[in-house]
Short mmCIF file of C-alpha atoms in Angstrom, two decimals:
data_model
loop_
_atom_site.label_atom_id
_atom_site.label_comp_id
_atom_site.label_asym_id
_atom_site.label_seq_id
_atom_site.Cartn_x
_atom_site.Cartn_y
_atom_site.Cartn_z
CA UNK I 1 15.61 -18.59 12.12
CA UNK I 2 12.93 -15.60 12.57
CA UNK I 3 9.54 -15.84 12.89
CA UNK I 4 6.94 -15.59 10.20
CA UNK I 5 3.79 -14.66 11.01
CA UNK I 6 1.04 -15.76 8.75
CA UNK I 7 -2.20 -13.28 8.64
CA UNK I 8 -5.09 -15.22 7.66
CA UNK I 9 -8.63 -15.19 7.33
CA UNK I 10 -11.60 -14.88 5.19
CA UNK I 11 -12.40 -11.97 2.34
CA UNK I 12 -13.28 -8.61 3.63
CA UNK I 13 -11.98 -9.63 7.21
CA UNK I 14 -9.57 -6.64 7.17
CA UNK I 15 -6.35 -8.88 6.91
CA UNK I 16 -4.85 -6.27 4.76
CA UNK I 17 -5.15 -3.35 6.66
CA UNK I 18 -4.45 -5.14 9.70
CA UNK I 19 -1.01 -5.96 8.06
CA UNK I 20 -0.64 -2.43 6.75
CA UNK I 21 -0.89 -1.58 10.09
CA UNK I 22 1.61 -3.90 11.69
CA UNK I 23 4.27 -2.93 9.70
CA UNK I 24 4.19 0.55 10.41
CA UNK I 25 4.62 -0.30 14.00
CA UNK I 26 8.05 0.45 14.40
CA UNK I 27 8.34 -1.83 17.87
CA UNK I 28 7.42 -4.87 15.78
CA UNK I 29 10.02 -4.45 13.07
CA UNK I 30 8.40 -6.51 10.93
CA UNK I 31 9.48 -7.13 7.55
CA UNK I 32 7.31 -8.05 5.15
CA UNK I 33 7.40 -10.95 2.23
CA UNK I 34 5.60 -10.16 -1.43
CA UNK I 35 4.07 -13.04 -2.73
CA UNK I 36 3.17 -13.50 -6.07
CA UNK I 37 0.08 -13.68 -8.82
CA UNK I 38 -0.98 -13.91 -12.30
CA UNK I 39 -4.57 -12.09 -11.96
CA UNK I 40 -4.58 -8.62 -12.89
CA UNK I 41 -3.64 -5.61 -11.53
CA UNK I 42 -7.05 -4.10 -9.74
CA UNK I 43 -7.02 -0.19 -9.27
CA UNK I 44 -4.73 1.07 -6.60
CA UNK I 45 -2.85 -1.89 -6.65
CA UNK I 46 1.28 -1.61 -8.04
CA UNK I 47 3.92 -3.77 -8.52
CA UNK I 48 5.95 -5.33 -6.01
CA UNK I 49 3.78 -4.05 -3.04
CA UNK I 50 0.44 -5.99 -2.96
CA UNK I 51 2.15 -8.58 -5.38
CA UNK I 52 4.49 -9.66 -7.55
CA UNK I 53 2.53 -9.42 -10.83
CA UNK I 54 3.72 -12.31 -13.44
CA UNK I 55 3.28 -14.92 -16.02
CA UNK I 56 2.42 -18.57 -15.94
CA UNK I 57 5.15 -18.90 -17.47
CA UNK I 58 7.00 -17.46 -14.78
CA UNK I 59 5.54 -19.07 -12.38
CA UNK I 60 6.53 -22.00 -13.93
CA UNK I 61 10.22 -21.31 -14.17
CA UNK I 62 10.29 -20.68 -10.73
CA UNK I 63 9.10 -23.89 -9.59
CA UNK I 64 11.99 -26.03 -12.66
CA UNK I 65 14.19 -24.29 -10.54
CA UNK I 66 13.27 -25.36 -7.15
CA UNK I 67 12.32 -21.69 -5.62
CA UNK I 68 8.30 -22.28 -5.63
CA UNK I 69 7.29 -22.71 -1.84
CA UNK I 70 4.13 -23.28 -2.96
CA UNK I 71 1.05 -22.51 -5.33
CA UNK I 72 -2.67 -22.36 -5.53
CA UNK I 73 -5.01 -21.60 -8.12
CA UNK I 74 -8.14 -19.89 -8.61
CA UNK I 75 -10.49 -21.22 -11.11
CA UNK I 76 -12.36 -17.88 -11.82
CA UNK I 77 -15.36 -16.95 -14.28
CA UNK I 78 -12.02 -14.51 -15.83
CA UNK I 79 -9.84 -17.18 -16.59
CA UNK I 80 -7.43 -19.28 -14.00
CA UNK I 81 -5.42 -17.07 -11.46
CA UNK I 82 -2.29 -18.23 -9.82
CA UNK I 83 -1.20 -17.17 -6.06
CA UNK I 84 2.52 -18.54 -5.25
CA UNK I 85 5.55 -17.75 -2.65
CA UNK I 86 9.18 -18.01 -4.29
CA UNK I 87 12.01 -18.48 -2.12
CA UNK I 88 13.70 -15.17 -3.57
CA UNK I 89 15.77 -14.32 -0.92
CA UNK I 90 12.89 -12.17 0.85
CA UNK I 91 13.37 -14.09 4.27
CA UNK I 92 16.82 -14.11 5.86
CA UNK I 93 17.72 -15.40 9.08
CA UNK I 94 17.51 -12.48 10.78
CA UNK I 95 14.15 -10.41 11.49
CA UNK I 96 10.72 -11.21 11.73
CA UNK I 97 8.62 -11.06 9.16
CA UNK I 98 4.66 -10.83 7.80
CA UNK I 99 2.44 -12.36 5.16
CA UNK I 100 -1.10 -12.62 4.37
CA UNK I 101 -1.72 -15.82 3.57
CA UNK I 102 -4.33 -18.49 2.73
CA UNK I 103 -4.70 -21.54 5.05
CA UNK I 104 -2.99 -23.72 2.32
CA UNK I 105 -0.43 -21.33 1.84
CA UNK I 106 0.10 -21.14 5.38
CA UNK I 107 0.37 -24.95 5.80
CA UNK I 108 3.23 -25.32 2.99
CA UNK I 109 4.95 -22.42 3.94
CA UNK I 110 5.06 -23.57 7.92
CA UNK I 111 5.93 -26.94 5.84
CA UNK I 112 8.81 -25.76 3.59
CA UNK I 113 10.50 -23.55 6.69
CA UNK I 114 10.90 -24.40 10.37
CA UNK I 115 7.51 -25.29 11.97
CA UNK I 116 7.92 -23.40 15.08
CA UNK I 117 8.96 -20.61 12.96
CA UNK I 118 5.88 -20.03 11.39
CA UNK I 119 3.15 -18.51 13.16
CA UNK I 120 -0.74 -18.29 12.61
CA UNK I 121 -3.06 -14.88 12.88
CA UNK I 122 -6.44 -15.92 11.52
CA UNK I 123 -8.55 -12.64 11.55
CA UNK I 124 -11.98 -13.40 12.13
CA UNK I 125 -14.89 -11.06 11.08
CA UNK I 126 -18.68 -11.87 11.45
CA UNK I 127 -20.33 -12.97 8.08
CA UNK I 128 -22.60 -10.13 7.12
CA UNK I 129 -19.85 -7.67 8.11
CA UNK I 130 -17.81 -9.07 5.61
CA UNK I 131 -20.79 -8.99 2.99
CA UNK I 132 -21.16 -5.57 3.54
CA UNK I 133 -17.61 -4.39 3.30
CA UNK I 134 -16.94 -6.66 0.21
CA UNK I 135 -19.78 -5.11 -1.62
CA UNK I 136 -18.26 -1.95 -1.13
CA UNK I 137 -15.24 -2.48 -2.14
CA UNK I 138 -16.65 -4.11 -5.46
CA UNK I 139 -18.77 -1.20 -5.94
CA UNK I 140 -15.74 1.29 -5.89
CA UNK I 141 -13.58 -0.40 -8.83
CA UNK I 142 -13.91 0.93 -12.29
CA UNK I 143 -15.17 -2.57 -13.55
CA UNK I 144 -16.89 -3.97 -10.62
CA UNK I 145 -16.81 -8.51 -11.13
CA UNK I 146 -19.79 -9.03 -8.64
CA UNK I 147 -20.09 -12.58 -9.51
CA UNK I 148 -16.12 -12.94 -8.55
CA UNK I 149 -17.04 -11.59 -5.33
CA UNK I 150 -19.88 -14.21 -4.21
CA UNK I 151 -17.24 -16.53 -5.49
CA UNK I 152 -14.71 -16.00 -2.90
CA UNK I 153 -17.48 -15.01 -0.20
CA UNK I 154 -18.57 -18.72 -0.71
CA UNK I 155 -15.12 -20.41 -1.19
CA UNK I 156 -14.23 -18.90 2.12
CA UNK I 157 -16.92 -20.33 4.53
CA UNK I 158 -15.52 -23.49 2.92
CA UNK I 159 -12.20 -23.12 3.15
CA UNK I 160 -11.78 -21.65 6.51
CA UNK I 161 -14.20 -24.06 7.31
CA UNK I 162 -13.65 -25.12 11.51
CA UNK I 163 -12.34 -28.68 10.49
CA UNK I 164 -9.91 -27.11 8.30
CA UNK I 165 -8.65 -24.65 10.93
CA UNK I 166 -8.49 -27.32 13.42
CA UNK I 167 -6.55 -29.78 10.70
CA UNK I 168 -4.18 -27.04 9.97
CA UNK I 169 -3.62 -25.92 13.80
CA UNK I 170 -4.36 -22.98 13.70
CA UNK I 171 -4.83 -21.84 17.17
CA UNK I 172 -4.35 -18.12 17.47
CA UNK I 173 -8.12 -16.15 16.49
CA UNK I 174 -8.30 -12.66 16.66
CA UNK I 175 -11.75 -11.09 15.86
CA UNK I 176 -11.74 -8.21 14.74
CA UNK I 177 -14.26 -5.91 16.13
CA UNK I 178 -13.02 -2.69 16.11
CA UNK I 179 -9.36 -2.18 13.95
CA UNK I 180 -7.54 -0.23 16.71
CA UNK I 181 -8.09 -3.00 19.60
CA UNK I 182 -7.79 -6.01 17.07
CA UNK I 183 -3.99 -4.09 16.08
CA UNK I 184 -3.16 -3.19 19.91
CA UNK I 185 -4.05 -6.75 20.77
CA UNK I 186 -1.92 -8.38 17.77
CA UNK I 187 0.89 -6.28 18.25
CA UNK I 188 0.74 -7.32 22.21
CA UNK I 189 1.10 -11.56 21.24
CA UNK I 190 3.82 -10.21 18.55
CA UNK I 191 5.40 -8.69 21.43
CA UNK I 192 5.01 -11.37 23.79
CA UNK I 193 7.10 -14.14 22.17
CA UNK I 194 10.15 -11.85 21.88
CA UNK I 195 10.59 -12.09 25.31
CA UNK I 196 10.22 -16.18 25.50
#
């Protein structure tokens, strides 16, 4: 089977630009895999390229008929979001592919495919870095949900936590500094294992 290369890492830590990024680099060939949610569409986003956008109830069809490779949800001061993966015929045997994942995510996914298939990339970014470019990006939507963003700022310290990077062996960090050297130096380990 091809590899899968999970891109991980805390809010604001530039995973998805990084991934943007890798995918345009035509030496990778990367592919990539859409997971899916039930929050709403924020500003920019559209269908079928940051997300699948769907029900609950959707959600829950998928997993009565076996095609959920896993779910998480978000108890928000909005309501509950749902983040899930669907076996849905994204990832074939052939091809390497990319996903931004959570470290949950990452741990079922590696769990419901081949282990040595799926890869870690936790992008690491210094704290008040991230604070900054979070608040930013808050302050540019059209309804900005401040509090939603100290949520996740929070969750993340505990969920990326050392113990639970450790627990969940993840063993490939990449801090990301500057974007060009953090891509170049991705791209470069990418590279690497095609040739093992």
């Amino acid at each position: 089977m091809a590899k899968i290369f999970c891109i991980m890492g805390k809010s604001s830590s530039g995973k998805d630009t990084i991934y943007r990024k890798l995918l345009k680099d035509k030496k990778l060939a990367l592919k990539k895999i859409i997971t899916y949610t039930t929050r709403p569409m924020r500003d920019g986003e559209k269908e079928g390229v940051q997300y699948f956008f769907r029900t609950k109830d959707e959600m829950d069809a998928f997993e009565k008929q076996s095609r959920l490779v896993e779910k998480r949800v978000y108890h928000t001061i909005l309501g509950d979001w749902y983040y899930f993966t669907v076996d849905d015929g994204q990832v074939e045997k052939d091809g390497n592919y990319v996903i931004i994942t959570t470290l949950d995510q990452f741990a079922k996914i590696r769990d419901y495919w081949k282990k040595d298939c799926v890869l870690p990339i936790y992008i690491e970014v210094d704290d008040g870095e991230r604070l900054k470019r979070a608040l930013r990006r808050e302050m540019s939507q059209e309804k900005p949900q401040y509090e939603e963003m100290c949520r996740r700022f929070l969750a993340d310290n505990k969920d990326f936590s050392k113990e639970n990077l450790e627990a969940a062996k993840v063993d490939r960090v990449f801090e990301n500094r500057t974007l060009t050297e953090t891509v170049e130096t991705i791209s470069s380990y990418i590279l690497s294992l095609e040739k093992l």
